Amino acid sequence: MSEVPRVPLLIGGKLVQSKTTQWRDVINPATQEVVAQVPFATREELDLAVANAQEAFQTWRNAGQGQRMRVMLKFQQLLRENTTKLAEMITREHGKTLPDAEGEVGRGLEVVEHACSMVSLQLGEYAENAASGIDVYTLIQPLGVCAGITAFNFPVMLPCFMFPIAVACGNTFVLKPSEQDPTASLYLAELALEAGLPPGVLNVVHGGPDIANGLCEHPDIKAVSFIGSTRVGTEIYERASKAGKRCQSMMGAKNHCVILPDADPEVALNQLVGAAFGAAGQRCMATSVAVLVGEARNWLPDFVERAKKLKVNAGTDRQADLGPLVSPNARKRVESLIQQGVDEGAKLLLDGRGVKVEGYADGNFVGPTIFDGVTQSMTIYQEEVFGPVLCVVGVDTLEDAVAFINRNPNGNGVALFTQDGGAARYFQN
């Protein structure tokens, strides 16, 4: 174990080894090889990171908008140049395919590009004579130290959703990436420092619930952003709000796709295959429920055949359609939910359990799985599976489909396939 690299913290512009006694193995999900060890930082290290961010804020908040913009311009250049390296880190620790990982970096890059326009985005407003003899103006000012707590499924994109905008606005930032795949997140932060962020503006601490709770409760942190499960996100929101912080907590989802019989079946089914099974279903925006309207149900056998042809392999295989789940526990949970679906009466049309991948006997693989006849009372419908499992529901009309979806308490995104503009407008409304 002495040869396994230990992931450092990033505090005050320097990579430092944690003094903690708690370390967690970072596992390659295709091989179960230990590729790194990540620290569960101490409270003293968290306090030090926040103190550095608080000190850096005193000067960074007054940095010229042009200066901050130029840092973002350089950062987006470094992201482009290091896409391959970042994607390899993602695949090694998360398991998603290399093309998917490269696409993730691209999605994060789009946010950095948006941050490059911060000069115009931070313009205030002025209203002369809002009342007689009274002028009103608004200023957009940074808050202070902000914090981000990100999920494992997008170790580059999710941090990019948070700190580039925050620091471009003049805030400073403390990031806690997922302990399951932290290396890409840390390297992303290193690139931001290389782009010109002053020491202390961006800090990275690793850990579990204790660090997350510490960020929510620390008196010098003004805002917290979270992406992850509903259970954890609810607690994050409650803790941060109770401590008087601004908090955005983005949590679980159950995304539906409605297919009308007038849709182009080739387009609809191909898109559904990718949306349901890409990244092994480990996406907040994965389509986990297909609502087939009327005669569109006749396309289900065709869809099952398309899913059967998907290639499951390690993420380093560029021809693979989906890689392994992130951990053995994730695989066990998904397989358990599949069995619950069977036990509760859903019809299992395609079973992804027991997939064997040559050369990767220990991988956390689950293949595409399709259930038909799913009802709203079933566990596989009520819970976010976060695996390559699609629930299929049949209804008679578009109105029935809309009513069915709106009864679900969760929702990140919803899609409709049709060639009828009137149906699309009804659906949108």
CSV table of C-alpha atoms in Angstrom, one decimal, residues 9-427:
chain,number,residue,atom,x,y,z
A,9,LEU,CA,-5.5,18.7,-0.1
A,10,LEU,CA,-5.2,22.0,-1.9
A,11,ILE,CA,-5.0,24.8,0.7
A,12,GLY,CA,-3.7,28.3,0.2
A,13,GLY,CA,-2.5,27.5,-3.3
A,14,LYS,CA,-0.4,24.5,-2.2
A,15,LEU,CA,-0.8,20.8,-2.4
A,16,VAL,CA,-0.5,19.5,1.2
A,17,GLN,CA,-0.7,16.0,2.6
A,18,SER,CA,-3.4,15.6,5.2
A,19,LYS,CA,-2.4,14.7,8.8
A,20,THR,CA,-5.6,12.6,9.2
A,21,THR,CA,-5.5,9.0,10.4
A,22,GLN,CA,-8.5,8.2,8.2
A,23,TRP,CA,-7.9,7.2,4.6
A,24,ARG,CA,-10.2,5.6,2.0
A,25,ASP,CA,-9.2,3.5,-1.0
A,26,VAL,CA,-10.0,4.9,-4.4
A,27,ILE,CA,-11.0,1.9,-6.5
A,28,ASN,CA,-10.9,1.3,-10.3
A,29,PRO,CA,-14.5,0.0,-10.7
A,30,ALA,CA,-13.5,-2.2,-13.7
A,31,THR,CA,-10.7,-4.0,-11.9
A,32,GLN,CA,-11.1,-3.3,-8.1
A,33,GLU,CA,-7.5,-2.1,-8.2
A,34,VAL,CA,-6.6,0.5,-5.5
A,35,VAL,CA,-5.4,3.4,-7.6
A,36,ALA,CA,-5.1,6.0,-4.8
A,37,GLN,CA,-6.0,6.8,-1.2
A,38,VAL,CA,-8.0,9.8,-0.3
A,39,PRO,CA,-7.9,11.5,3.1
A,40,PHE,CA,-10.9,12.3,5.4
A,41,ALA,CA,-9.5,15.7,6.3
A,42,THR,CA,-9.4,16.9,9.9
A,43,ARG,CA,-11.6,19.7,11.2
A,44,GLU,CA,-8.4,21.8,11.7
A,45,GLU,CA,-7.6,21.3,8.0
A,46,LEU,CA,-11.1,22.4,7.0
A,47,ASP,CA,-10.8,25.5,9.2
A,48,LEU,CA,-7.4,26.3,7.6
A,49,ALA,CA,-8.9,26.0,4.1
A,50,VAL,CA,-11.7,28.3,5.0
A,51,ALA,CA,-9.4,30.8,6.7
A,52,ASN,CA,-7.2,30.9,3.6
A,53,ALA,CA,-10.3,31.5,1.5
A,54,GLN,CA,-11.5,34.2,3.9
A,55,GLU,CA,-8.1,36.0,3.7
A,56,ALA,CA,-7.9,35.7,-0.1
A,57,PHE,CA,-11.4,37.2,-0.4
A,58,GLN,CA,-10.3,40.5,1.1
A,59,THR,CA,-8.2,41.2,-2.1
A,60,TRP,CA,-9.8,39.0,-4.7
A,61,ARG,CA,-13.2,40.7,-4.2
A,62,ASN,CA,-11.5,44.0,-5.4
A,63,ALA,CA,-9.7,42.4,-8.3
A,64,GLY,CA,-10.6,44.0,-11.6
A,65,GLN,CA,-13.3,42.3,-13.6
A,66,GLY,CA,-10.9,42.1,-16.5
A,67,GLN,CA,-8.4,40.3,-14.4
A,68,ARG,CA,-10.9,37.7,-13.3
A,69,MET,CA,-12.1,37.3,-16.9
A,70,ARG,CA,-8.5,36.7,-18.1
A,71,VAL,CA,-8.1,33.9,-15.6
A,72,MET,CA,-11.2,32.2,-16.9
A,73,LEU,CA,-9.9,32.6,-20.5
A,74,LYS,CA,-6.7,30.9,-19.6
A,75,PHE,CA,-8.5,28.3,-17.6
A,76,GLN,CA,-10.7,27.3,-20.6
A,77,GLN,CA,-7.6,27.0,-22.7
A,78,LEU,CA,-6.0,24.7,-20.1
A,79,LEU,CA,-9.1,22.6,-19.9
A,80,ARG,CA,-9.1,22.1,-23.7
A,81,GLU,CA,-5.4,21.1,-23.6
A,82,ASN,CA,-5.9,18.7,-20.8
A,83,THR,CA,-9.2,17.0,-21.8
A,84,THR,CA,-7.5,13.7,-22.5
A,85,LYS,CA,-5.7,13.6,-19.2
A,86,LEU,CA,-8.8,14.6,-17.3
A,87,ALA,CA,-10.9,12.0,-19.1
A,88,GLU,CA,-8.4,9.2,-18.3
A,89,MET,CA,-8.6,10.2,-14.6
A,90,ILE,CA,-12.4,10.1,-14.7
A,91,THR,CA,-12.5,6.7,-16.4
A,92,ARG,CA,-10.0,5.2,-14.0
A,93,GLU,CA,-11.9,6.2,-10.9
A,94,HIS,CA,-15.5,6.4,-12.1
A,95,GLY,CA,-15.7,3.8,-14.8
A,96,LYS,CA,-17.5,5.7,-17.6
A,97,THR,CA,-16.2,5.3,-21.1
A,98,LEU,CA,-13.5,7.5,-22.4
A,99,PRO,CA,-15.7,9.2,-25.0
A,100,ASP,CA,-18.3,9.9,-22.3
A,101,ALA,CA,-15.6,11.3,-20.0
A,102,GLU,CA,-14.4,13.5,-22.7
A,103,GLY,CA,-17.9,14.7,-23.2
A,104,GLU,CA,-18.1,15.5,-19.5
A,105,VAL,CA,-15.1,17.7,-19.7
A,106,GLY,CA,-16.7,19.5,-22.7
A,107,ARG,CA,-19.9,20.2,-20.7
A,108,GLY,CA,-17.8,21.6,-17.9
A,109,LEU,CA,-15.9,23.7,-20.4
A,110,GLU,CA,-19.1,25.3,-21.5
A,111,VAL,CA,-19.6,26.8,-18.0
A,112,VAL,CA,-16.1,28.1,-17.9
A,113,GLU,CA,-16.7,29.7,-21.3
A,114,HIS,CA,-19.8,31.3,-19.8
A,115,ALA,CA,-17.7,32.6,-16.9
A,116,CYS,CA,-15.4,34.4,-19.4
A,117,SER,CA,-18.3,36.8,-20.0
A,118,MET,CA,-18.5,37.8,-16.4
A,119,VAL,CA,-17.6,41.4,-17.1
A,120,SER,CA,-21.0,42.0,-18.8
A,121,LEU,CA,-22.9,39.6,-16.6
A,122,GLN,CA,-22.0,41.6,-13.5
A,123,LEU,CA,-23.4,44.9,-14.8
A,124,GLY,CA,-25.7,46.6,-12.4
A,125,GLU,CA,-28.8,48.8,-13.1
A,126,TYR,CA,-29.8,52.4,-12.7
A,127,ALA,CA,-33.2,53.9,-12.7
A,128,GLU,CA,-33.5,57.7,-12.8
A,129,ASN,CA,-36.6,59.2,-11.1
A,130,ALA,CA,-37.9,55.8,-9.9
A,131,ALA,CA,-39.9,58.2,-7.7
A,132,SER,CA,-39.9,61.9,-8.0
A,133,GLY,CA,-36.3,63.1,-7.4
A,134,ILE,CA,-35.2,59.6,-6.3
A,135,ASP,CA,-32.8,57.5,-8.4
A,136,VAL,CA,-32.4,53.8,-7.7
A,137,TYR,CA,-29.4,51.7,-8.6
A,138,THR,CA,-28.3,48.1,-8.0
A,139,LEU,CA,-24.9,46.6,-7.4
A,140,ILE,CA,-23.8,43.0,-7.9
A,141,GLN,CA,-21.3,42.2,-5.3
A,142,PRO,CA,-19.6,38.9,-4.2
A,143,LEU,CA,-20.8,37.2,-1.0
A,144,GLY,CA,-17.5,35.9,0.4
A,145,VAL,CA,-16.4,32.3,0.9
A,146,CYS,CA,-18.6,29.8,-0.9
A,147,ALA,CA,-18.5,26.0,-0.7
A,148,GLY,CA,-19.4,23.2,-3.1
A,149,ILE,CA,-20.1,19.5,-2.3
A,150,THR,CA,-20.2,17.4,-5.5
A,151,ALA,CA,-21.4,13.9,-6.4
A,152,PHE,CA,-19.3,11.1,-7.8
A,153,ASN,CA,-20.9,10.8,-11.2
A,154,PHE,CA,-19.4,13.9,-12.8
A,155,PRO,CA,-16.1,14.7,-11.0
A,156,VAL,CA,-15.2,17.4,-13.5
A,157,MET,CA,-18.5,18.8,-14.8
A,158,LEU,CA,-20.1,19.3,-11.4
A,159,PRO,CA,-17.3,21.3,-9.9
A,160,CYS,CA,-17.3,23.3,-13.1
A,161,PHE,CA,-21.0,24.1,-12.4
A,162,MET,CA,-19.9,25.8,-9.2
A,163,PHE,CA,-16.5,27.3,-8.6
A,164,PRO,CA,-15.7,29.0,-12.0
A,165,ILE,CA,-18.8,31.2,-11.8
A,166,ALA,CA,-18.3,31.8,-8.0
A,167,VAL,CA,-14.7,33.0,-8.3
A,168,ALA,CA,-15.3,34.9,-11.5
A,169,CYS,CA,-17.8,36.9,-9.5
A,170,GLY,CA,-15.2,37.7,-6.9
A,171,ASN,CA,-16.0,35.1,-4.3
A,172,THR,CA,-13.5,32.5,-3.0
A,173,PHE,CA,-14.3,28.8,-2.8
A,174,VAL,CA,-13.8,25.6,-0.9
A,175,LEU,CA,-14.6,22.4,-2.8
A,176,LYS,CA,-15.3,19.0,-1.4
A,177,PRO,CA,-15.3,16.5,-4.2
A,178,SER,CA,-16.6,13.0,-4.0
A,179,GLU,CA,-14.3,10.7,-2.1
A,180,GLN,CA,-15.0,8.0,-4.6
A,181,ASP,CA,-13.2,9.7,-7.5
A,182,PRO,CA,-11.4,12.8,-6.3
A,183,THR,CA,-8.3,12.9,-8.6
A,184,ALA,CA,-9.9,14.6,-11.6
A,185,SER,CA,-11.6,17.2,-9.4
A,186,LEU,CA,-8.3,18.1,-7.7
A,187,TYR,CA,-6.5,18.3,-11.0
A,188,LEU,CA,-9.2,20.6,-12.3
A,189,ALA,CA,-8.5,22.9,-9.4
A,190,GLU,CA,-4.8,22.8,-10.0
A,191,LEU,CA,-5.5,23.9,-13.6
A,192,ALA,CA,-7.5,26.8,-12.3
A,193,LEU,CA,-4.5,27.9,-10.1
A,194,GLU,CA,-2.2,27.5,-13.1
A,195,ALA,CA,-4.6,29.8,-15.0
A,196,GLY,CA,-3.9,32.6,-12.5
A,197,LEU,CA,-6.2,32.2,-9.5
A,198,PRO,CA,-4.3,33.7,-6.5
A,199,PRO,CA,-3.5,31.4,-3.6
A,200,GLY,CA,-6.5,30.8,-1.3
A,201,VAL,CA,-9.1,31.7,-3.9
A,202,LEU,CA,-9.8,28.0,-4.6
A,203,ASN,CA,-9.2,25.3,-2.0
A,204,VAL,CA,-10.0,21.6,-2.0
A,205,VAL,CA,-10.7,19.4,1.0
A,206,HIS,CA,-11.6,15.7,1.0
A,207,GLY,CA,-13.7,13.8,3.3
A,208,GLY,CA,-17.1,12.4,4.2
A,209,PRO,CA,-20.2,13.6,6.2
A,210,ASP,CA,-18.1,15.4,8.8
A,211,ILE,CA,-16.5,17.7,6.3
A,212,ALA,CA,-19.8,18.3,4.5
A,213,ASN,CA,-21.5,19.2,7.8
A,214,GLY,CA,-18.5,21.4,8.7
A,215,LEU,CA,-18.9,23.4,5.5
A,216,CYS,CA,-22.6,23.9,6.2
A,217,GLU,CA,-22.0,25.1,9.7
A,218,HIS,CA,-18.8,27.1,9.4
A,219,PRO,CA,-19.5,30.7,10.3
A,220,ASP,CA,-17.2,32.2,7.6
A,221,ILE,CA,-18.9,30.4,4.7
A,222,LYS,CA,-21.7,32.4,3.1
A,223,ALA,CA,-23.2,30.0,0.6
A,224,VAL,CA,-23.2,26.2,-0.1
A,225,SER,CA,-24.0,24.4,-3.3
A,226,PHE,CA,-24.7,20.6,-3.3
A,227,ILE,CA,-25.4,18.0,-6.0
A,228,GLY,CA,-26.2,14.4,-4.9
A,229,SER,CA,-28.9,12.2,-3.3
A,230,THR,CA,-32.2,13.4,-1.9
A,231,ARG,CA,-31.4,12.1,1.5
A,232,VAL,CA,-28.0,13.9,1.8
A,233,GLY,CA,-29.2,17.0,0.0
A,234,THR,CA,-32.1,17.4,2.4
A,235,GLU,CA,-29.8,17.4,5.3
A,236,ILE,CA,-27.3,19.7,3.6
A,237,TYR,CA,-30.1,22.2,2.9
A,238,GLU,CA,-31.5,22.1,6.4
A,239,ARG,CA,-28.1,22.5,8.1
A,240,ALA,CA,-26.9,25.3,5.8
A,241,SER,CA,-30.2,27.2,6.0
A,242,LYS,CA,-30.3,26.8,9.7
A,243,ALA,CA,-26.9,28.4,9.8
A,244,GLY,CA,-28.1,31.4,7.8
A,245,LYS,CA,-26.4,30.5,4.6
A,246,ARG,CA,-27.6,30.7,1.0
A,247,CYS,CA,-28.0,27.1,-0.2
A,248,GLN,CA,-28.8,25.4,-3.4
A,249,SER,CA,-29.4,21.7,-3.1
A,250,MET,CA,-29.8,19.7,-6.3
A,251,MET,CA,-31.0,16.2,-5.5
A,252,GLY,CA,-32.6,13.0,-6.8
A,253,ALA,CA,-34.6,12.7,-10.0
A,254,LYS,CA,-37.0,10.5,-11.9
A,255,ASN,CA,-36.8,11.5,-15.6
A,256,HIS,CA,-39.6,10.4,-18.0
A,257,CYS,CA,-39.7,10.2,-21.7
A,258,VAL,CA,-43.0,10.1,-23.6
A,259,ILE,CA,-43.2,8.6,-27.0
A,260,LEU,CA,-46.2,9.2,-29.2
A,261,PRO,CA,-47.1,6.8,-32.0
A,262,ASP,CA,-46.6,9.5,-34.6
A,263,ALA,CA,-42.9,9.9,-33.6
A,264,ASP,CA,-40.0,8.7,-35.8
A,265,PRO,CA,-39.3,5.3,-34.2
A,266,GLU,CA,-35.7,5.3,-35.4
A,267,VAL,CA,-34.9,8.6,-33.7
A,268,ALA,CA,-37.0,8.0,-30.6
A,269,LEU,CA,-35.6,4.5,-29.8
A,270,ASN,CA,-32.0,5.4,-30.5
A,271,GLN,CA,-32.2,8.5,-28.3
A,272,LEU,CA,-33.9,6.4,-25.5
A,273,VAL,CA,-31.2,3.8,-25.6
A,274,GLY,CA,-28.5,6.4,-25.0
A,275,ALA,CA,-30.5,8.3,-22.4
A,276,ALA,CA,-31.4,5.2,-20.4
A,277,PHE,CA,-28.2,3.3,-20.5
A,278,GLY,CA,-25.4,5.8,-21.1
A,279,ALA,CA,-22.8,6.1,-18.3
A,280,ALA,CA,-24.5,2.9,-16.9
A,281,GLY,CA,-27.5,5.1,-15.9
A,282,GLN,CA,-25.4,7.0,-13.4
A,283,ARG,CA,-26.6,10.4,-14.5
A,284,CYS,CA,-28.9,12.9,-12.8
A,285,MET,CA,-30.5,13.4,-16.3
A,286,ALA,CA,-30.7,9.7,-17.1
A,287,THR,CA,-34.1,8.7,-18.6
A,288,SER,CA,-35.3,6.0,-16.2
A,289,VAL,CA,-39.0,5.8,-17.3
A,290,ALA,CA,-40.4,5.5,-20.8
A,291,VAL,CA,-44.1,6.2,-21.2
A,292,LEU,CA,-45.3,4.7,-24.4
A,293,VAL,CA,-48.6,6.0,-25.7
A,294,GLY,CA,-51.0,3.9,-27.7
A,295,GLU,CA,-49.5,2.0,-30.6
A,296,ALA,CA,-46.0,3.1,-29.6
A,297,ARG,CA,-46.1,0.1,-27.3
A,298,ASN,CA,-45.6,-2.0,-30.4
A,299,TRP,CA,-42.1,-0.7,-30.6
A,300,LEU,CA,-41.0,-2.2,-27.3
A,301,PRO,CA,-39.6,-5.5,-28.8
A,302,ASP,CA,-37.5,-3.5,-31.2
A,303,PHE,CA,-36.2,-1.4,-28.3
A,304,VAL,CA,-35.2,-4.5,-26.3
A,305,GLU,CA,-33.3,-5.8,-29.3
A,306,ARG,CA,-31.4,-2.5,-29.6
A,307,ALA,CA,-30.5,-2.6,-25.9
A,308,LYS,CA,-29.3,-6.2,-26.2
A,309,LYS,CA,-26.7,-5.1,-28.8
A,310,LEU,CA,-25.0,-2.6,-26.4
A,311,LYS,CA,-21.5,-3.4,-25.5
A,312,VAL,CA,-20.6,-3.6,-21.8
A,313,ASN,CA,-16.9,-3.3,-21.1
A,314,ALA,CA,-14.2,-1.3,-19.2
A,315,GLY,CA,-14.4,2.4,-19.9
A,316,THR,CA,-11.0,2.3,-21.6
A,317,ASP,CA,-12.6,0.4,-24.5
A,318,ARG,CA,-13.7,3.2,-26.9
A,319,GLN,CA,-16.1,0.8,-28.5
A,320,ALA,CA,-18.0,0.2,-25.2
A,321,ASP,CA,-21.4,1.7,-24.8
A,322,LEU,CA,-21.4,1.5,-21.0
A,323,GLY,CA,-18.8,0.7,-18.4
A,324,PRO,CA,-19.1,-0.5,-14.8
A,325,LEU,CA,-21.0,1.0,-11.9
A,326,VAL,CA,-18.8,3.1,-9.6
A,327,SER,CA,-18.6,0.6,-6.7
A,328,PRO,CA,-19.5,-3.0,-5.6
A,329,ASN,CA,-22.1,-1.4,-3.3
A,330,ALA,CA,-23.6,0.4,-6.2
A,331,ARG,CA,-23.8,-2.8,-8.2
A,332,LYS,CA,-25.4,-4.7,-5.2
A,333,ARG,CA,-28.0,-1.9,-4.7
A,334,VAL,CA,-29.0,-1.9,-8.4
A,335,GLU,CA,-29.2,-5.7,-8.6
A,336,SER,CA,-31.3,-5.6,-5.4
A,337,LEU,CA,-33.7,-3.1,-6.9
A,338,ILE,CA,-34.0,-5.3,-10.0
A,339,GLN,CA,-35.0,-8.2,-7.9
A,340,GLN,CA,-37.5,-6.1,-6.1
A,341,GLY,CA,-39.0,-5.2,-9.4
A,342,VAL,CA,-39.4,-8.9,-10.2
A,343,ASP,CA,-40.8,-9.6,-6.8
A,344,GLU,CA,-43.4,-6.8,-7.0
A,345,GLY,CA,-44.7,-8.0,-10.4
A,346,ALA,CA,-43.0,-6.0,-13.1
A,347,LYS,CA,-42.2,-8.0,-16.2
A,348,LEU,CA,-38.4,-8.3,-16.7
A,349,LEU,CA,-37.8,-8.1,-20.5
A,350,LEU,CA,-34.0,-7.8,-20.3
A,351,ASP,CA,-31.9,-8.7,-17.3
A,352,GLY,CA,-28.5,-7.0,-16.9
A,353,ARG,CA,-27.5,-9.0,-13.9
A,354,GLY,CA,-24.6,-11.4,-14.1
A,355,VAL,CA,-22.9,-9.7,-17.0
A,356,LYS,CA,-19.4,-11.2,-17.7
A,357,VAL,CA,-16.7,-9.0,-19.2
A,358,GLU,CA,-13.6,-10.8,-20.5
A,359,GLY,CA,-10.5,-9.8,-18.6
A,360,TYR,CA,-12.5,-7.9,-15.9
A,361,ALA,CA,-14.0,-10.6,-13.7
A,362,ASP,CA,-14.1,-8.3,-10.7
A,363,GLY,CA,-15.8,-5.4,-12.4
A,364,ASN,CA,-19.0,-3.8,-11.1
A,365,PHE,CA,-20.9,-4.5,-14.3
A,366,VAL,CA,-24.6,-4.4,-14.8
A,367,GLY,CA,-26.0,-4.6,-18.3
A,368,PRO,CA,-29.0,-2.8,-19.8
A,369,THR,CA,-32.2,-3.9,-17.9
A,370,ILE,CA,-35.8,-3.3,-19.0
A,371,PHE,CA,-39.0,-3.7,-17.1
A,372,ASP,CA,-42.5,-3.6,-18.6
A,373,GLY,CA,-45.8,-3.2,-16.8
A,374,VAL,CA,-44.3,-0.9,-14.1
A,375,THR,CA,-46.8,0.8,-11.8
A,376,GLN,CA,-46.4,3.9,-9.6
A,377,SER,CA,-46.5,1.8,-6.4
A,378,MET,CA,-43.4,-0.3,-7.3
A,379,THR,CA,-40.1,0.4,-5.7
A,380,ILE,CA,-38.2,0.6,-9.0
A,381,TYR,CA,-40.5,3.4,-10.0
A,382,GLN,CA,-40.5,5.3,-6.7
A,383,GLU,CA,-36.7,5.2,-6.1
A,384,GLU,CA,-33.9,6.6,-8.2
A,385,VAL,CA,-32.1,3.4,-9.3
A,386,PHE,CA,-29.0,5.2,-10.6
A,387,GLY,CA,-28.2,2.2,-12.8
A,388,PRO,CA,-28.9,1.0,-16.4
A,389,VAL,CA,-32.5,0.2,-15.6
A,390,LEU,CA,-35.5,1.4,-17.6
A,391,CYS,CA,-39.1,1.2,-16.4
A,392,VAL,CA,-41.7,1.1,-19.2
A,393,VAL,CA,-45.2,2.3,-18.7
A,394,GLY,CA,-48.1,2.1,-21.3
A,395,VAL,CA,-50.9,4.6,-21.4
A,396,ASP,CA,-53.7,5.4,-23.9
A,397,THR,CA,-53.3,9.1,-24.5
A,398,LEU,CA,-50.9,12.0,-24.2
A,399,GLU,CA,-53.2,13.4,-21.5
A,400,ASP,CA,-52.8,10.2,-19.5
A,401,ALA,CA,-49.0,10.4,-19.9
A,402,VAL,CA,-48.9,14.0,-18.6
A,403,ALA,CA,-51.0,13.1,-15.7
A,404,PHE,CA,-48.9,10.1,-14.9
A,405,ILE,CA,-45.7,12.1,-14.9
A,406,ASN,CA,-47.1,15.0,-12.9
A,407,ARG,CA,-48.0,12.6,-10.1
A,408,ASN,CA,-44.3,11.8,-9.5
A,409,PRO,CA,-42.8,14.0,-6.8
A,410,ASN,CA,-39.4,14.1,-8.5
A,411,GLY,CA,-38.2,15.4,-11.8
A,412,ASN,CA,-35.1,16.8,-13.3
A,413,GLY,CA,-36.0,16.6,-17.0
A,414,VAL,CA,-38.8,15.2,-19.2
A,415,ALA,CA,-38.9,14.5,-22.9
A,416,LEU,CA,-41.4,14.1,-25.7
A,417,PHE,CA,-41.0,12.4,-29.1
A,418,THR,CA,-43.7,13.5,-31.6
A,419,GLN,CA,-44.1,15.1,-35.0
A,420,ASP,CA,-47.3,17.0,-33.9
A,421,GLY,CA,-46.7,20.6,-32.9
A,422,GLY,CA,-50.0,20.8,-31.1
A,423,ALA,CA,-49.1,17.8,-29.0
A,424,ALA,CA,-45.7,19.3,-28.2
A,425,ARG,CA,-47.3,22.6,-27.1
A,426,TYR,CA,-49.8,20.8,-24.9
A,427,PHE,CA,-47.0,18.8,-23.4
